[in-house]
Amino acid sequence: MFLQVVFILSALLTVVSAVMVVFTRHIMYAAVYLLGSLIGVAGLYLTLGADTLAATQLLVYVGGILIIMIFAIMLTGGQDFMKNSRKSFLQVPFMGNVKTYVFGGLAALVMGSIGTKLIMNVADRFSEHSEMLSYQSTIEVIGEALVTDHVLVFEISSVLLLGALIGAATIARPIKKQ
Amino acid sequence: MEHTIVGYFLQFEIMKNLVEMASSTLGFNASSIIAFIIFLTASLILLLIAATIGGLGTFAERKISADMQMRPGPNRVGPYGIVQMVADFIKLFLKEDIVPVNADRFLFYIAPILAIVGVLGTFAVLPISSGLIISDLNVALFYAVGISSLVGLGIFLGGYASNSKWSMLGGMRGAAQIVSYEIPVILSMFTVILFAGGLSFGAILENQSGGPIGWYLFHNPFTFIAFFVYFIGILAETNRAPFDLPESESELVSGYNTEFTGMRYAFFALAEYMEVFVVAAFASALFLGGYKIPFNIGGDSLIGQVLQAGMFFTKVALIYYVVIWIRWTLPRMRVDNLMTLCWKYLTPIAFFNLIGSAVWIYYFGNKSMWNLIFS
Amino acid sequence: MMNLAAYLFISLVLFLCGIIVIIARKNIVAILIGMELILNAAALNFVAYSRYVTHHIDGHIFPLFIIVVAAAEAVVGLAIVIRFFQIKETIHIDDATQLQS
């Protein structure tokens, strides 16, 4: 009951925010809608019983990536960027006329229904295994798996992060005046 | 479910009877509805407590600063001026809500809400006593750090949306500061987590005892250093002096909240004071034994719960006093000094602590300094 | 209602939104935002399959690394964007035609 309410709310938040990311005209709003989508995905993780992942999602995406993105938006022109750019999103020409849109829409509908049918098949095939696991905390299991089975990936990702840190600091260094 | 406030209440016979009664009246298993009602009530009570804490924070700030500057401070409304916070609240509530013409309305509306949601979310895992904790999540610390980063986002967006140079500078400083200082703070938390062996407050508080000898602060030299790193980090993360660069009155008029009036400003102010409370509570739970009382007086009964809550609030109030004391004593730092302090001093020290704690665990296990000295 | 298909459908919507953002937007930061959506769609699929199909914790490990890679990618990408803006004073993707400044 609770889980279903959480699921509906998270799914709505995720999908609506993702669609708004596409249709908003302001790059800053896109970042804020991305925040909604990320929080929605964190809620979906919760309904799937992945509490560690939900917390990590909040910590890394909201606390780190999103703030860095907004920083980048502000450092590269800020709010007036979309309005004053000579080739803004508003000036992108429509890629077709009524005929192409009708044709494209029908094709998308057909493709979508085929895709849904395929997904339904997959879901049906596994429906006999789909009884819920009991929700339990995953953090101990994940912690053990990270340092036993997946220790190589763990180490490699640490090297990757170190490389990203040094690389970003090197690339974004201000240009020296000669 | 047993690690939440619902689990605590369901221990009692009266609650079980209530569930049975509700089930027989409604005709289906009512335990989830009862659980929902308990959660809702607890959340509402905690919300009221949080708002009161924010108000008391503003009052304490004014009174203590007045004390340090040998002024009387607010003393007209009520005894010792304690109703001043209600007066402040009514004033802010009745103020005209001004939105600047060129402000970004959507972001301007959403920024204070983000800030206050980020703080109120952390109240869900606050261990006030062994019974009064809304949910003892297994990833409590992780969750708290993650959800409180919404405050930084709120400050940043508030500064951006006001369309004012001062707000913009304040917001950017705030976001940079909060993101940077999260690293030493989290690493210092990990130092304790290594010894506790769990991210939930239940696990962290389990190995601590009421007396100072059992606290993680005096567990070994590394946790002792980690406490001070954590303390400096939280001062910066909550934008308190000497790190209050986002709202430095002498350079930026009031920083990120220059353009905010009325309730929106009140949200930002409340968020700041409640966040100081929350991080002080985490400091007390991580390093100072939290709600544990010496010799376990009172046990699990109601008296024990009240004593535990009193212990918790006493420790938090002490840390709160120190935070305000520091604010009215030290001058403000410069921006480059701030970043130098974080990245060149606090982060390496925190890493050293983490490695040192790992070595300590490798050689001595979970024994504390006192165990090694006295045996 | 909460079954594999629902999660896969949400993941599909996220993925499509990400693709559309990447194709339609000409702002480099917007393209990075689209990439975050796509990575989230993939991670959501992993967790959904791990819950309903394999019942194994490996499905929770992979999204962790996806998040790590996403963080690294965002940081390096945005550093490149800021550097690009310093040189060209625009972040329009069509202006990025040279490998060397």
XYZ file of C-alpha atoms in Angstrom:
654
model
C 0.000 0.000 0.000
C 2.659 2.502 1.108
C 5.050 1.204 -1.465
C 2.517 1.647 -4.212
C 1.854 5.247 -3.218
C 5.596 5.903 -3.134
C 5.950 4.175 -6.473
C 3.225 6.230 -8.151
C 4.579 9.503 -6.795
C 8.173 8.700 -7.739
C 7.214 7.470 -11.189
C 5.144 10.588 -11.867
C 7.940 12.830 -10.619
C 10.524 11.027 -12.720
C 8.544 10.932 -15.945
C 7.065 14.433 -15.728
C 10.419 15.981 -14.826
C 12.184 14.112 -17.616
C 9.616 15.335 -20.128
C 9.920 18.868 -18.792
C 13.708 18.673 -19.223
C 13.006 18.129 -22.895
C 10.433 20.851 -23.333
C 11.683 23.656 -21.133
C 13.267 26.595 -22.891
C 15.539 27.717 -20.124
C 18.741 25.797 -19.467
C 18.602 26.586 -15.742
C 15.084 25.166 -15.524
C 16.334 22.053 -17.266
C 18.826 21.578 -14.454
C 16.113 22.032 -11.821
C 13.814 19.564 -13.587
C 16.757 17.169 -13.750
C 16.856 17.450 -9.966
C 13.225 16.325 -9.816
C 13.945 13.419 -12.111
C 16.936 12.299 -10.055
C 14.972 12.435 -6.813
C 12.229 10.445 -8.499
C 14.726 7.787 -9.530
C 15.956 7.677 -5.930
C 12.364 7.023 -4.851
C 12.068 4.251 -7.429
C 15.228 2.690 -6.017
C 13.559 2.756 -2.613
C 10.520 0.911 -3.929
C 12.893 -1.667 -5.383
C 14.476 -2.165 -1.976
C 17.797 -0.567 -2.879
C 18.214 1.832 0.025
C 21.969 2.211 -0.362
C 21.591 3.148 -3.995
C 18.884 5.689 -3.182
C 21.101 7.375 -0.619
C 24.078 7.310 -2.987
C 21.948 8.787 -5.738
C 20.916 11.668 -3.492
C 24.438 12.197 -2.204
C 26.323 12.120 -5.478
C 23.813 13.540 -7.932
C 22.088 16.198 -5.861
C 25.027 17.170 -3.724
C 27.687 16.949 -6.379
C 26.832 16.674 -10.036
C 23.840 19.002 -10.083
C 25.609 21.814 -8.227
C 28.592 21.489 -10.564
C 26.227 21.637 -13.551
C 24.565 24.797 -12.278
C 28.015 26.226 -11.686
C 28.942 25.462 -15.273
C 25.718 27.042 -16.527
C 26.425 30.195 -14.578
C 30.082 30.373 -15.557
C 29.181 30.015 -19.209
C 26.663 32.786 -19.621
C 24.035 32.359 -16.957
C 20.422 33.126 -17.455
C 20.584 35.184 -20.619
C 22.302 32.495 -22.592
C 19.225 31.056 -24.235
C 17.804 34.441 -25.132
C 20.870 36.130 -26.525
C 22.626 33.272 -28.238
C 22.631 33.695 -31.942
C 21.578 30.085 -32.496
C 19.300 29.361 -29.590
C 16.950 26.464 -29.142
C 14.040 28.684 -30.123
C 15.519 29.322 -33.531
C 15.992 25.694 -34.415
C 13.729 25.207 -37.460
C 10.923 22.708 -37.344
C 12.160 19.543 -38.940
C 9.207 18.901 -41.250
C 5.601 19.877 -42.004
C 2.183 18.493 -41.036
C 2.462 15.444 -43.278
C 5.792 14.355 -41.850
C 4.584 14.905 -38.308
C 1.434 12.804 -38.861
C 3.498 10.077 -40.451
C 6.127 10.266 -37.729
C 3.521 10.258 -34.979
C 1.773 7.181 -36.358
C 5.095 5.426 -36.781
C 6.053 6.294 -33.226
C 2.718 4.942 -31.959
C 3.172 1.664 -33.797
C 6.763 1.319 -32.694
C 5.782 2.168 -29.139
C 3.042 -0.445 -29.031
C 5.420 -3.031 -30.465
C 7.976 -2.091 -27.831
C 5.400 -2.293 -25.055
C 4.303 -5.690 -26.349
C 7.899 -6.898 -26.278
C 8.406 -5.598 -22.749
C 5.167 -7.253 -21.652
C 6.420 -10.556 -23.029
C 9.592 -10.241 -21.049
C 7.633 -9.379 -17.925
C 5.262 -12.309 -18.435
C 8.105 -14.737 -18.858
C 9.553 -13.810 -15.502
C 6.276 -13.292 -13.732
C 6.474 -16.622 -11.950
C 9.714 -15.535 -10.277
C 8.511 -12.075 -9.505
C 7.373 -12.584 -5.928
C 8.772 -9.871 -3.733
C 11.918 -10.443 -1.792
C 11.544 -9.295 1.757
C 12.913 -5.798 2.107
C 16.124 -5.825 4.029
C 19.036 -3.521 4.196
C 21.447 -4.010 1.336
C 24.345 -2.027 2.679
C 26.186 -4.868 4.414
C 25.823 -7.139 1.401
C 26.976 -4.402 -0.968
C 29.886 -3.557 1.291
C 31.041 -7.151 1.365
C 30.586 -7.628 -2.372
C 32.563 -4.474 -3.125
C 35.684 -5.711 -1.375
C 35.460 -9.369 -2.350
C 33.937 -10.100 -5.747
C 34.191 -6.635 -7.235
C 37.409 -5.415 -5.683
C 39.143 -4.894 -9.029
C 36.360 -2.637 -10.339
C 36.402 -0.825 -7.028
C 40.110 -0.072 -7.318
C 39.836 0.873 -10.975
C 37.016 3.286 -10.205
C 39.160 4.931 -7.543
C 41.907 5.426 -10.118
C 39.291 6.780 -12.533
C 38.095 9.296 -9.966
C 41.660 10.402 -9.232
C 42.234 10.849 -12.959
C 39.010 12.825 -13.302
C 39.991 15.060 -10.383
C 43.429 15.857 -11.756
C 42.165 16.130 -15.321
C 39.355 18.528 -14.437
C 41.693 20.699 -12.384
C 44.204 20.784 -15.235
C 41.682 21.506 -17.964
C 39.749 24.219 -16.163
C 42.867 26.078 -15.050
C 42.684 29.731 -16.085
C 44.628 30.746 -19.187
C 47.946 32.328 -18.365
C 48.455 35.804 -19.728
C 51.622 35.984 -21.793
C 9.652 -1.611 10.769
C 11.090 -2.585 14.149
C 13.815 0.050 13.900
C 11.357 2.916 13.658
C 9.185 4.821 16.066
C 6.324 2.496 15.156
C 8.316 -0.439 16.440
C 8.896 1.340 19.720
C 5.207 2.075 20.214
C 4.094 -1.408 19.229
C 6.010 -2.855 22.177
C 3.297 -1.621 24.483
C 0.182 -3.664 25.114
C -2.167 -0.736 24.581
C -0.983 -0.234 21.026
C -1.551 -3.887 20.167
C -5.061 -3.634 21.586
C -5.633 -0.497 19.533
C -4.523 -2.261 16.365
C -6.829 -5.190 17.096
C -9.724 -2.868 17.815
C -9.189 -0.930 14.615
C -8.878 -4.160 12.648
C -12.120 -5.554 14.008
C -13.943 -2.257 13.403
C -12.697 -1.718 9.883
C -12.848 -5.332 8.855
C -9.292 -5.651 7.556
C -5.752 -5.620 8.919
C -5.297 -2.068 10.153
C -1.657 -2.285 11.222
C -0.414 -0.339 8.216
C -2.950 2.410 8.774
C -1.995 2.622 12.443
C 1.655 2.745 11.409
C 0.871 5.539 8.975
C -0.978 7.512 11.660
C 1.900 7.093 14.102
C 4.395 8.234 11.485
C 2.245 11.219 10.584
C 1.792 12.298 14.191
C 5.473 11.870 14.966
C 6.441 13.845 11.878
C 4.060 16.669 12.740
C 5.340 16.820 16.317
C 8.911 16.828 15.049
C 8.032 19.568 12.563
C 6.704 21.732 15.366
C 9.779 20.959 17.464
C 11.976 21.865 14.508
C 10.247 25.206 13.973
C 10.532 25.969 17.684
C 14.205 25.011 17.594
C 14.773 27.396 14.703
C 13.031 30.182 16.578
C 14.925 29.446 19.786
C 18.115 29.475 17.716
C 17.490 33.033 16.561
C 16.624 34.032 20.108
C 19.746 32.378 21.527
C 21.883 34.035 18.897
C 20.599 37.492 19.788
C 20.749 36.937 23.515
C 24.230 35.407 23.595
C 25.665 37.998 21.241
C 24.152 40.701 23.419
C 25.714 39.066 26.445
C 29.123 39.054 24.793
C 28.857 42.685 23.806
C 27.487 43.684 27.246
C 24.088 44.696 25.923
C 20.779 43.549 27.398
C 19.515 42.103 24.115
C 15.808 41.579 23.433
C 14.038 41.944 26.778
C 10.650 43.543 26.148
C 8.417 40.714 24.947
C 7.721 38.237 27.682
C 10.101 37.225 30.483
C 13.713 37.761 29.350
C 12.295 38.525 25.908
C 11.666 34.875 25.132
C 8.472 35.583 23.194
C 10.549 37.712 20.852
C 10.744 34.843 18.384
C 6.957 34.717 18.113
C 6.943 38.453 17.508
C 9.623 38.034 14.862
C 7.640 35.285 13.225
C 4.434 37.355 13.138
C 6.356 40.301 11.711
C 7.889 38.193 8.958
C 4.562 36.506 8.264
C 2.719 39.782 7.790
C 5.398 41.413 5.669
C 4.768 42.188 2.044
C 6.039 39.474 -0.243
C 8.240 41.239 -2.752
C 9.550 39.539 -5.863
C 12.062 41.638 -7.805
C 10.908 42.538 -11.316
C 13.720 40.850 -13.165
C 13.887 37.887 -10.838
C 13.431 34.386 -12.121
C 10.062 33.699 -10.536
C 10.069 29.900 -10.711
C 13.505 29.552 -9.174
C 12.782 32.364 -6.733
C 9.787 30.475 -5.400
C 11.438 27.075 -5.304
C 14.757 28.035 -3.668
C 13.572 28.606 -0.048
C 11.448 25.464 -0.248
C 14.457 23.404 -1.323
C 16.483 24.826 1.554
C 13.880 24.011 4.188
C 13.042 20.573 2.766
C 16.712 19.659 2.882
C 16.897 20.440 6.576
C 13.555 18.940 7.602
C 14.434 15.719 5.792
C 17.364 15.151 8.123
C 15.090 15.336 11.166
C 13.746 11.902 10.214
C 16.917 10.155 11.371
C 17.727 12.370 14.348
C 18.281 10.116 17.414
C 16.585 12.136 20.155
C 16.175 9.143 22.463
C 16.214 5.397 22.038
C 12.460 5.452 21.348
C 11.965 8.825 19.727
C 13.652 8.379 16.378
C 11.294 8.441 13.450
C 13.257 5.902 11.481
C 16.574 4.297 12.383
C 17.546 3.832 8.750
C 20.407 1.536 7.974
C 21.931 4.212 5.776
C 21.024 7.075 8.097
C 24.229 9.100 7.825
C 24.401 8.668 4.076
C 20.792 9.740 3.738
C 21.247 12.737 6.006
C 24.301 14.029 4.161
C 22.580 13.483 0.830
C 19.326 15.191 1.678
C 20.998 18.111 3.422
C 22.880 18.940 0.240
C 19.540 20.284 -0.991
C 20.252 23.258 1.279
C 23.300 24.154 -0.770
C 21.246 23.891 -3.923
C 18.561 26.129 -2.417
C 21.110 28.758 -1.448
C 22.673 28.617 -4.886
C 19.384 28.881 -6.764
C 18.186 31.627 -4.421
C 21.291 33.638 -5.169
C 20.932 33.018 -8.861
C 17.211 33.747 -9.129
C 17.330 37.124 -7.365
C 19.074 38.694 -10.354
C 21.273 40.808 -8.159
C 25.053 40.958 -8.095
C 25.281 40.525 -4.353
C 22.940 37.585 -4.263
C 24.746 35.951 -7.167
C 28.142 36.284 -5.490
C 26.759 35.053 -2.195
C 25.057 32.083 -3.775
C 28.154 31.045 -5.704
C 30.318 31.354 -2.622
C 27.799 29.347 -0.632
C 27.602 26.522 -3.119
C 31.380 26.312 -3.562
C 31.877 26.304 0.186
C 29.237 23.689 0.904
C 30.439 21.320 -1.810
C 34.065 21.649 -0.736
C 33.531 21.244 2.980
C 31.362 18.186 2.529
C 34.527 16.169 1.839
C 36.332 16.610 5.198
C 33.005 16.313 7.019
C 32.138 12.989 5.398
C 35.657 11.651 5.854
C 35.552 12.496 9.549
C 32.209 10.738 9.806
C 33.818 7.685 8.191
C 36.473 7.655 10.892
C 33.739 6.997 13.430
C 31.853 4.649 11.129
C 34.959 2.448 10.867
C 34.840 1.851 14.611
C 31.064 1.632 14.827
C 30.698 -0.815 11.947
C 27.449 0.615 10.654
C 25.875 3.703 9.179
C 22.772 3.722 11.372
C 22.657 5.748 14.554
C 21.686 2.631 16.444
C 24.994 1.020 15.491
C 26.960 4.190 16.160
C 25.467 4.727 19.606
C 25.592 1.075 20.555
C 29.308 1.044 21.328
C 29.321 4.338 23.171
C 28.438 4.697 26.824
C 27.200 7.511 28.994
C 30.505 8.540 30.501
C 33.138 10.494 28.580
C 35.464 7.480 28.581
C 33.050 5.588 26.380
C 32.614 8.368 23.841
C 34.153 8.131 20.408
C 35.715 11.542 21.036
C 38.170 9.951 23.496
C 38.253 6.555 21.799
C 41.649 7.100 20.204
C 43.758 10.014 18.935
C 42.355 9.796 15.414
C 38.731 10.234 16.397
C 39.840 13.076 18.664
C 41.299 14.911 15.664
C 38.331 13.908 13.527
C 35.949 15.678 15.900
C 37.688 18.994 15.393
C 37.878 18.540 11.630
C 34.162 17.752 11.679
C 33.433 20.781 13.827
C 35.297 23.199 11.544
C 33.620 21.540 8.566
C 30.116 21.981 9.921
C 30.797 25.611 10.731
C 31.584 26.121 7.063
C 28.766 23.938 5.828
C 26.127 25.836 7.743
C 27.596 29.200 6.711
C 28.421 30.287 10.240
C 31.178 32.702 11.117
C 34.134 32.686 10.625
C 33.010 31.096 7.374
C 29.864 33.145 6.727
C 31.104 34.393 3.389
C 27.800 33.743 1.550
C 26.084 36.379 3.647
C 28.964 38.567 4.725
C 27.263 41.812 5.692
C 30.255 44.013 5.131
C 30.850 43.114 1.478
C 27.647 41.590 0.078
C 24.672 43.315 1.651
C 23.162 40.146 2.990
C 24.425 37.653 0.462
C 22.104 35.145 -1.094
C 19.034 36.310 0.820
C 19.340 40.001 0.019
C 16.246 40.093 -2.158
C 14.095 37.778 -0.077
C 11.430 39.197 2.196
C 8.770 37.882 4.496
C 8.276 34.153 4.741
C 10.820 33.358 2.057
C 13.505 35.051 4.104
C 12.164 33.317 7.196
C 12.553 29.972 5.456
C 16.199 30.659 4.734
C 16.854 31.878 8.271
C 15.011 28.926 9.823
C 16.882 26.545 7.534
C 20.186 27.949 8.718
C 19.378 27.708 12.419
C 17.802 24.272 12.132
C 20.770 23.016 10.156
C 23.111 24.146 12.899
C 20.936 22.169 15.284
C 20.994 19.098 13.062
C 24.742 19.059 12.535
C 25.268 19.694 16.243
C 23.017 16.714 16.932
C 25.058 14.580 14.540
C 28.241 15.734 16.263
C 26.820 14.726 19.612
C 25.618 11.361 18.316
C 28.850 10.575 16.477
C 31.435 11.748 18.974
C 29.816 12.656 22.288
C 27.653 9.665 23.067
C 24.366 11.112 21.878
C 21.449 10.307 24.116
C 23.329 7.787 26.273
C 23.112 8.469 29.990
C 25.616 7.174 32.583
C 24.760 3.819 34.237
C 21.660 3.583 32.035
C 19.438 5.288 34.600
C 15.772 4.814 33.852
C 16.305 2.109 31.271
C 13.702 1.810 28.557
C 10.792 3.226 30.527
C 9.225 6.620 29.976
C 11.448 8.219 32.627
C 14.489 6.844 30.823
C 13.276 8.239 27.523
C 12.794 11.692 29.026
C 16.247 11.558 30.626
C 17.791 10.468 27.343
C 16.092 13.284 25.451
C 17.284 15.719 28.112
C 20.851 14.440 27.751
C 20.655 14.796 23.999
C 19.318 18.337 24.101
C 21.906 19.342 26.718
C 24.792 18.186 24.555
C 23.337 19.821 21.460
C 22.740 23.067 23.338
C 26.368 23.084 24.487
C 27.628 22.663 20.923
C 25.142 25.295 19.760
C 26.492 27.706 22.360
C 30.044 27.117 21.169
C 28.982 27.750 17.572
C 27.378 31.084 18.484
C 30.339 31.949 20.716
C 32.724 31.398 17.807
C 30.555 33.503 15.542
C 30.725 36.537 17.798
C 34.409 36.126 18.607
C 36.315 35.438 15.416
C 36.643 37.723 12.385
C 35.577 36.528 8.957
C 37.984 34.709 6.651
C 38.832 35.591 3.082
C 37.541 33.426 0.230
C 40.938 32.102 -0.833
C 41.855 31.360 2.788
C 38.635 29.412 3.105
C 39.385 27.183 0.128
C 43.023 26.784 1.185
C 41.922 25.677 4.639
C 39.561 23.105 3.176
C 41.645 21.575 0.433
C 45.187 21.961 1.754
C 44.690 21.337 5.450
C 41.369 19.758 6.442
C 41.080 17.216 3.621
C 44.615 15.784 4.055
C 44.128 15.671 7.821
C 40.843 13.841 7.344
C 42.490 11.327 5.008
C 45.291 10.823 7.522
C 42.658 10.200 10.181
C 40.886 7.649 8.059
C 44.067 5.719 7.282
C 45.191 6.001 10.891
C 41.908 4.584 12.116
C 42.179 1.698 9.678
C 45.684 0.942 10.999
C 44.391 1.186 14.576
C 41.661 -1.321 13.818
C 44.181 -3.622 12.126
C 46.454 -3.679 15.175
C 44.169 -3.178 18.159
C 40.735 -4.129 16.877
C 37.886 -2.175 18.384
C 39.718 -1.451 21.668
C 39.809 2.114 22.841
C 42.803 4.001 24.163
C 41.667 3.435 27.764
C 41.388 -0.296 27.236
C 45.000 -0.388 26.097
C 46.272 1.825 28.931
C 44.396 0.239 31.814
C 44.886 -3.394 30.923
C 1.121 -2.343 -10.842
C 4.616 -2.549 -9.412
C 6.106 -5.028 -11.808
C 9.050 -5.261 -14.126
C 7.191 -3.733 -17.059
C 6.380 -0.544 -15.159
C 10.004 0.015 -14.268
C 11.122 -0.781 -17.787
C 8.583 1.689 -19.137
C 9.834 4.467 -16.843
C 13.363 3.622 -17.858
C 12.316 3.795 -21.524
C 10.798 7.242 -21.030
C 13.942 8.466 -19.285
C 16.109 7.095 -22.055
C 13.995 8.666 -24.802
C 13.990 12.028 -23.042
C 17.755 11.861 -22.759
C 18.140 11.010 -26.447
C 15.806 13.830 -27.475
C 17.700 16.314 -25.323
C 21.004 15.205 -26.818
C 19.686 15.492 -30.367
C 17.652 18.672 -30.089
C 19.745 20.867 -27.829
C 22.736 22.774 -29.063
C 23.995 23.738 -25.624
C 26.819 21.526 -24.377
C 25.615 21.623 -20.768
C 22.139 20.583 -21.901
C 23.700 17.637 -23.708
C 25.445 16.621 -20.493
C 22.075 16.820 -18.710
C 20.640 14.454 -21.332
C 23.498 12.047 -20.715
C 22.695 11.983 -17.013
C 19.117 10.988 -17.876
C 20.348 8.137 -20.062
C 22.723 6.862 -17.396
C 19.889 6.933 -14.878
C 17.688 4.930 -17.207
C 20.374 2.261 -17.490
C 20.918 2.139 -13.738
C 17.200 1.824 -13.090
C 17.037 -1.122 -15.476
C 19.837 -2.878 -13.607
C 18.097 -2.548 -10.260
C 14.697 -3.571 -11.636
C 16.105 -6.717 -13.238
C 18.055 -7.568 -10.093
C 14.870 -7.394 -8.047
C 12.472 -9.212 -10.331
C 14.664 -11.578 -12.334
C 18.061 -12.494 -10.935
C 17.507 -11.849 -7.196
C 21.216 -11.110 -6.920
C 23.053 -8.189 -5.377
C 25.223 -7.653 -8.460
C 22.425 -5.603 -9.934
C 22.935 -3.109 -7.121
C 26.696 -2.966 -7.572
C 26.629 -1.914 -11.196
C 24.543 1.261 -10.658
C 27.046 2.305 -8.009
C 29.771 2.239 -10.621
C 27.465 3.941 -13.086
C 27.077 6.763 -10.583
C 30.848 6.915 -10.120
C 31.432 7.082 -13.861
C 28.669 9.667 -14.224
C 30.339 11.842 -11.617
C 33.716 11.577 -13.334
C 32.147 12.244 -16.729
C 30.228 15.290 -15.484
C 33.265 16.806 -13.832
C 35.592 16.361 -16.797
C 32.884 17.349 -19.280
C 32.024 20.527 -17.453
C 35.699 21.391 -17.078
C 36.023 21.063 -20.848
C 32.908 23.220 -21.291
C 34.326 25.972 -19.106
C 37.658 25.852 -20.925
C 35.832 25.954 -24.263
C 33.862 28.976 -23.104
C 37.067 30.744 -22.119
C 38.459 30.270 -25.609
C 35.407 30.701 -27.854
C 33.022 32.628 -25.568
C 30.138 30.382 -26.559
C 29.040 26.881 -25.633
C 27.196 26.178 -28.828
C 28.020 22.660 -29.964
C 28.320 23.688 -33.620
C 31.175 26.016 -32.782
C 33.245 23.155 -31.438
C 34.876 22.325 -34.732
C 38.541 22.333 -33.831
C 40.514 19.929 -31.717
C 43.100 22.564 -30.946
C 42.501 26.164 -30.020
